[in-house]
XYZ file of C-alpha atoms in Angstrom:
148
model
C 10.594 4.577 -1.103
C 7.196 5.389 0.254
C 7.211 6.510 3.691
C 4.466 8.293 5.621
C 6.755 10.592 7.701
C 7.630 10.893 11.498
C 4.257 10.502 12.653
C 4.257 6.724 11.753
C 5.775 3.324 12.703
C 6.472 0.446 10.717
C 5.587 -3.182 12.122
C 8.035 -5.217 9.539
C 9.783 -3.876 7.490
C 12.353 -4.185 4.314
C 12.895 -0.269 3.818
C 14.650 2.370 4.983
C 13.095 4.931 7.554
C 11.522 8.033 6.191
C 14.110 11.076 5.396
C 13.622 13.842 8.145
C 11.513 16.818 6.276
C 9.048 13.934 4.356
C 6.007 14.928 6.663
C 2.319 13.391 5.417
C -0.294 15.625 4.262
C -3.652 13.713 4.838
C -6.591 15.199 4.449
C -8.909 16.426 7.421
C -11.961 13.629 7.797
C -14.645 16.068 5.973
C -12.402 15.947 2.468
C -11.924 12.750 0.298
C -12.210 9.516 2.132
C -13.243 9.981 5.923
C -11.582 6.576 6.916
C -8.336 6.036 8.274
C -6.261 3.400 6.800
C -2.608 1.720 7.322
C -0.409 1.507 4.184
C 1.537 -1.833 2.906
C 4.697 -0.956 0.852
C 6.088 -3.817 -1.024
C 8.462 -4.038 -4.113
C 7.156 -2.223 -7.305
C 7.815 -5.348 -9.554
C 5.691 -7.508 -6.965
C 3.188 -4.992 -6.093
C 2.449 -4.326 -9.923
C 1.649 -8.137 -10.329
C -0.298 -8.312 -7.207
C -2.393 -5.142 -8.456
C -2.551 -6.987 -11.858
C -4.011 -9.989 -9.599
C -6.693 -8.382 -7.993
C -8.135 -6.308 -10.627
C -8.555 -9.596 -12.973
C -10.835 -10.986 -10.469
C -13.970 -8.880 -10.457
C -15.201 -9.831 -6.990
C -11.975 -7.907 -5.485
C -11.813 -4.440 -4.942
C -8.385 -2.899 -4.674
C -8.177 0.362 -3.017
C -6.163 3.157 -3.845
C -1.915 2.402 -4.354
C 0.396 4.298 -4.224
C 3.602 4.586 -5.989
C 7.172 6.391 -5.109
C 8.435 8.489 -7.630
C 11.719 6.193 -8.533
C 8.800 3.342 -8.854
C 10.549 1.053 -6.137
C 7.794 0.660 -4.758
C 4.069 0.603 -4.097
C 1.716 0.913 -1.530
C -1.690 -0.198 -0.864
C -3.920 1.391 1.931
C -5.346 -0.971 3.794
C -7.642 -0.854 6.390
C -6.532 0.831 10.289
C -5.039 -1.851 12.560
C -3.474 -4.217 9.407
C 0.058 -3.080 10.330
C -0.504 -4.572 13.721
C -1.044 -8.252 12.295
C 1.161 -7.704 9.010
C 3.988 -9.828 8.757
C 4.674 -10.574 5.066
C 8.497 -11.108 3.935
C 10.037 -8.260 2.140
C 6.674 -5.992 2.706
C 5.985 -3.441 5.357
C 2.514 -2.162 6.882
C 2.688 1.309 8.442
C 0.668 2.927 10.794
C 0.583 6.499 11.240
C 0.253 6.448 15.479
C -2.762 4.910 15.684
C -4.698 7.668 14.152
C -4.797 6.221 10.742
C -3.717 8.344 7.165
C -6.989 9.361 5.809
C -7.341 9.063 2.331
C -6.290 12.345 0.413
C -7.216 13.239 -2.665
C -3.408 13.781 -3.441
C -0.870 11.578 -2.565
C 0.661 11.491 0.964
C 4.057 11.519 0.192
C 6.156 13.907 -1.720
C 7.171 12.038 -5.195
C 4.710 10.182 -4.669
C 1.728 9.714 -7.311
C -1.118 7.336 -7.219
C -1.100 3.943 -9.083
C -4.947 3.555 -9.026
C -6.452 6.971 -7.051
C -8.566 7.068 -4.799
C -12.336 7.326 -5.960
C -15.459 8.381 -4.011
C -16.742 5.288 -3.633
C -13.293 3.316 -3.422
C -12.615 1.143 -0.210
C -9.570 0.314 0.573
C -7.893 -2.950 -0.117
C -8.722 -6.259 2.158
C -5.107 -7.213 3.911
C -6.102 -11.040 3.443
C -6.921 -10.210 -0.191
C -4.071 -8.395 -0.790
C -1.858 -10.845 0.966
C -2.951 -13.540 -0.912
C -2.041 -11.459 -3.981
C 1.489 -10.850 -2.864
C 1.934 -14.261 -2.456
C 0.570 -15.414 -5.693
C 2.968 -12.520 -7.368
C 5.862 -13.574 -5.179
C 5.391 -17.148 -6.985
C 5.218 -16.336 -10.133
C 8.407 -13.710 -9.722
C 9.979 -16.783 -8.406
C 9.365 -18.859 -11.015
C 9.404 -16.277 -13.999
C 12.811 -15.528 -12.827
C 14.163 -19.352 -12.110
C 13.151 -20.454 -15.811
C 15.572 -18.597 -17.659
């Protein structure tokens, strides 16, 4: 599962808490991506619908995700402050102390890898977008499952 290390809290949460040793490595301000950002882990199956989601719509922009190496699950930066709002079922929105992870240009989290990467010009994703998005995949996960 993705976890950003003992440097960060998690607001809600449906995971485990990082393994001791699992430190982040984000980058200093002057590399990729000065902004600091929160990061929303949610279920791999929902998070890859909700990614699916956003990037149909053209007028979205999803930010850089994240996914674990076992691809339980995925997670979407988001922008500083998120995790202190973020109360989606079965999702979690970490903080790393108030101080934000700053985009790297490699993932955060050893075993990690990134879903979409971060690009130059990337923002990261809008919590009320990408809420909406979990709860449109949550929906149809719901009833893709309860058909059959």
């Amino acid at each position: 599962m993705l976890h950003l290390g003992t440097e960060t809290d998690s607001l809600t949460t449906a995971t485990a808490p990082a393994a001791p040793g699992t430190p982040v490595a984000a980058a200093p301000p002057e590399e990729h991506g000065a902004a600091p950002c929160d990061l929303v882990t949610v279920p791999a199956r929902q998070g890859l619908e909700a990614v699916d989601i956003l990037r149909r719509d053209a007028a979205q922009d999803v930010g850089p995700v994240l996914h674990d190496g076992a691809c339980d699950t995925l997670g979407f930066l988001v922008p500083p402050g998120t995790a202190e709002a973020w109360d989606v079922p079965g999702s979690a929105c970490t903080r790393t102390a108030g101080r934000g992870l700053r985009i790297p240009a490699e993932p955060p989290v050893t075993g990690s890898g990134w879903l979409l990467p971060p690009e130059a010009d990337s923002p990261v994703t809008d919590p009320v977008v990408l809420r909406a998005a979990l709860d449109q995949a949550a929906r149809l996960i719901e009833a893709a499952d309860s058909c059959c």
